[in-house]
Amino acid sequence: MAALTRLLKPSSSASTSLLFRRSLSTTTAAVSEIQSQHHQSPNFSDPKPSRNFQWVFLGCPGVGKGTYASRLSNLLGVPHIATGDLVREELSSSGPLSRQLADIVNQGKLVSDEIIFDLLSKRLEAGESKGESGFILDGFPRTIRQAEILDEVTEIDLVVNLKLREDVLVEKCLGRRICSQCGKGFNVASINAKAENGRPGMSMAPLLPPPHCASKLITRADDTEQVVQERLRVYNEKSQPVEDFYKNQGKLMEFDLPGGIPESWPKLLEALNLDDYEVKRSAVA
């Protein structure tokens, strides 16, 4: 935990502080209004943005946090950091924690908060020393304790909570596949959920693999309906306090995914007031 005490909160620009310390409404219109009042236009001729983006993406397992966080990472020029990836990288290294982590994982135990924050703080320190202009954390923190410790490690500007109707989420999780050769993820589910109980209908096209991966697809052992339902139950039980934690800080933005990537991506950019950003970045690319 030594890295925790060494890492100081990185400073943000004045416009970023004004923007994200204000209460963010769950409606796109309110978010756009707040951002239009305080948003500092980035310099699109530079490869990196002119302001810090220190964001967290929350959401149920399988909702697509990694997909959207990765897309925003590429757009904004900031790293996408998933704690699961940090653990896997340490496991594959000869670092001081690798053997301890291997024992924990092999026994099926959860990696402790102390180890997670040690890995995370070292990653943030390394990024700061390289001049990274921010980060997008994927699916972390997951508990109040983690959120409180994270506040001591760094300054979070915005928390995006991705939401998806549960029946669609379960179907999406059950359609997940992984190529056993290259390790890439795909989804074979073709979702066409009907409108019911006041909820709009929703369609999601499958994310099919290229021909060379099609015959090598495998299903994760934990992607069964029983396990998926239990993961959702546990997540919902633990997530509400975390959502309330950031809502009380005025940093939480709820975003209901309207469909798959083609429908959701432009709407998410609009909610974040980044739709114009993407157009201008594309123009100078």
Short mmCIF file of C-alpha atoms in Angstrom, two decimals, residues 97-217:
data_model
loop_
_atom_site.label_atom_id
_atom_site.label_comp_id
_atom_site.label_asym_id
_atom_site.label_seq_id
_atom_site.Cartn_x
_atom_site.Cartn_y
_atom_site.Cartn_z
CA LEU A 97 2.72 -9.77 -6.40
CA SER A 98 2.50 -12.37 -9.15
CA ARG A 99 2.95 -15.44 -6.93
CA GLN A 100 0.59 -14.10 -4.27
CA LEU A 101 -2.04 -13.31 -6.90
CA ALA A 102 -1.65 -16.76 -8.48
CA ASP A 103 -2.38 -18.40 -5.12
CA ILE A 104 -5.47 -16.22 -4.60
CA VAL A 105 -6.86 -16.84 -8.09
CA ASN A 106 -6.14 -20.59 -8.03
CA GLN A 107 -8.06 -20.88 -4.76
CA GLY A 108 -11.02 -19.04 -6.24
CA LYS A 109 -10.76 -16.19 -3.75
CA LEU A 110 -11.40 -12.50 -4.37
CA VAL A 111 -8.37 -10.26 -4.78
CA SER A 112 -8.20 -7.93 -1.76
CA ASP A 113 -8.84 -4.19 -1.99
CA GLU A 114 -5.28 -3.57 -0.80
CA ILE A 115 -3.76 -5.46 -3.74
CA ILE A 116 -6.13 -3.88 -6.25
CA PHE A 117 -5.29 -0.38 -5.05
CA ASP A 118 -1.59 -1.14 -5.00
CA LEU A 119 -1.77 -2.15 -8.68
CA LEU A 120 -4.04 0.78 -9.55
CA SER A 121 -2.00 3.43 -7.79
CA LYS A 122 1.19 2.20 -9.47
CA ARG A 123 -0.58 2.34 -12.84
CA LEU A 124 -1.78 5.91 -12.20
CA GLU A 125 1.68 6.97 -11.03
CA ALA A 126 3.23 5.52 -14.20
CA GLY A 127 0.64 7.32 -16.33
CA GLU A 128 1.22 10.61 -14.57
CA SER A 129 4.96 10.34 -15.08
CA LYS A 130 4.35 9.77 -18.82
CA GLY A 131 2.13 12.84 -19.04
CA GLU A 132 -1.17 11.02 -19.55
CA SER A 133 -4.06 13.50 -19.53
CA GLY A 134 -6.49 11.32 -17.60
CA PHE A 135 -8.01 7.84 -17.56
CA ILE A 136 -11.25 5.90 -17.82
CA LEU A 137 -11.73 3.30 -15.09
CA ASP A 138 -13.85 0.35 -16.16
CA GLY A 139 -16.22 -1.23 -13.62
CA PHE A 140 -14.43 0.05 -10.55
CA PRO A 141 -15.05 0.85 -7.71
CA ARG A 142 -17.65 -1.79 -6.83
CA THR A 143 -18.10 -1.14 -3.12
CA ILE A 144 -18.38 1.90 -0.87
CA ARG A 145 -15.03 1.09 0.72
CA GLN A 146 -13.35 1.00 -2.69
CA ALA A 147 -15.01 4.30 -3.65
CA GLU A 148 -13.81 5.95 -0.44
CA ILE A 149 -10.24 4.73 -0.90
CA LEU A 150 -10.29 5.77 -4.56
CA ASP A 151 -11.16 9.29 -3.45
CA GLU A 152 -7.91 9.30 -1.48
CA VAL A 153 -5.93 8.05 -4.48
CA THR A 154 -7.12 10.38 -7.22
CA GLU A 155 -9.79 12.91 -8.22
CA ILE A 156 -12.74 11.43 -10.13
CA ASP A 157 -14.53 13.95 -12.35
CA LEU A 158 -17.46 11.97 -13.72
CA VAL A 159 -19.11 8.58 -13.11
CA VAL A 160 -21.14 7.15 -16.01
CA ASN A 161 -23.60 4.45 -14.93
CA LEU A 162 -24.61 2.35 -17.95
CA LYS A 163 -28.02 0.72 -17.62
CA LEU A 164 -29.82 -1.93 -19.67
CA ARG A 165 -33.12 -3.72 -19.10
CA GLU A 166 -32.41 -6.98 -17.27
CA ASP A 167 -34.01 -9.43 -19.71
CA VAL A 168 -31.86 -8.02 -22.51
CA LEU A 169 -28.79 -8.07 -20.28
CA VAL A 170 -29.26 -11.77 -19.46
CA GLU A 171 -29.75 -12.67 -23.14
CA LYS A 172 -26.67 -10.63 -24.04
CA CYS A 173 -24.54 -12.41 -21.41
CA LEU A 174 -25.70 -15.83 -22.56
CA GLY A 175 -24.67 -14.96 -26.13
CA ARG A 176 -21.08 -14.10 -25.25
CA ARG A 177 -18.37 -16.17 -26.93
CA ILE A 178 -14.56 -16.06 -26.90
CA CYS A 179 -12.19 -17.18 -29.63
CA SER A 180 -10.02 -19.87 -28.07
CA GLN A 181 -7.13 -18.90 -30.34
CA CYS A 182 -6.96 -15.09 -30.37
CA GLY A 183 -8.92 -14.40 -27.18
CA LYS A 184 -11.25 -11.81 -28.73
CA GLY A 185 -14.83 -11.58 -27.54
CA PHE A 186 -17.95 -11.84 -29.71
CA ASN A 187 -21.69 -12.22 -29.19
CA VAL A 188 -23.98 -14.55 -31.11
CA ALA A 189 -27.24 -13.29 -29.57
CA SER A 190 -29.69 -11.63 -31.94
CA ILE A 191 -31.87 -9.68 -29.52
CA ASN A 192 -35.31 -8.38 -30.37
CA ALA A 193 -37.04 -7.53 -27.08
CA LYS A 194 -40.65 -6.41 -27.26
CA ALA A 195 -41.98 -3.28 -25.61
CA GLU A 196 -43.68 -4.14 -22.32
CA ASN A 197 -44.50 -2.69 -18.92
CA GLY A 198 -43.71 0.82 -20.12
CA ARG A 199 -40.30 -0.21 -21.45
CA PRO A 200 -39.53 0.48 -25.12
CA GLY A 201 -38.67 -2.32 -27.48
CA MET A 202 -35.00 -2.95 -28.15
CA SER A 203 -33.00 -4.68 -30.87
CA MET A 204 -29.34 -5.68 -30.85
CA ALA A 205 -27.58 -7.29 -33.76
CA PRO A 206 -25.07 -10.06 -33.01
CA LEU A 207 -21.36 -9.28 -32.99
CA LEU A 208 -20.22 -12.18 -35.13
CA PRO A 209 -16.61 -13.36 -35.49
CA PRO A 210 -14.60 -13.34 -38.72
CA PRO A 211 -14.40 -16.69 -40.57
CA HIS A 212 -11.04 -17.65 -39.08
CA CYS A 213 -12.49 -17.39 -35.53
CA ALA A 214 -15.95 -18.87 -36.20
CA SER A 215 -14.95 -22.49 -35.60
CA LYS A 216 -12.93 -21.69 -32.47
CA LEU A 217 -15.60 -20.04 -30.32
#
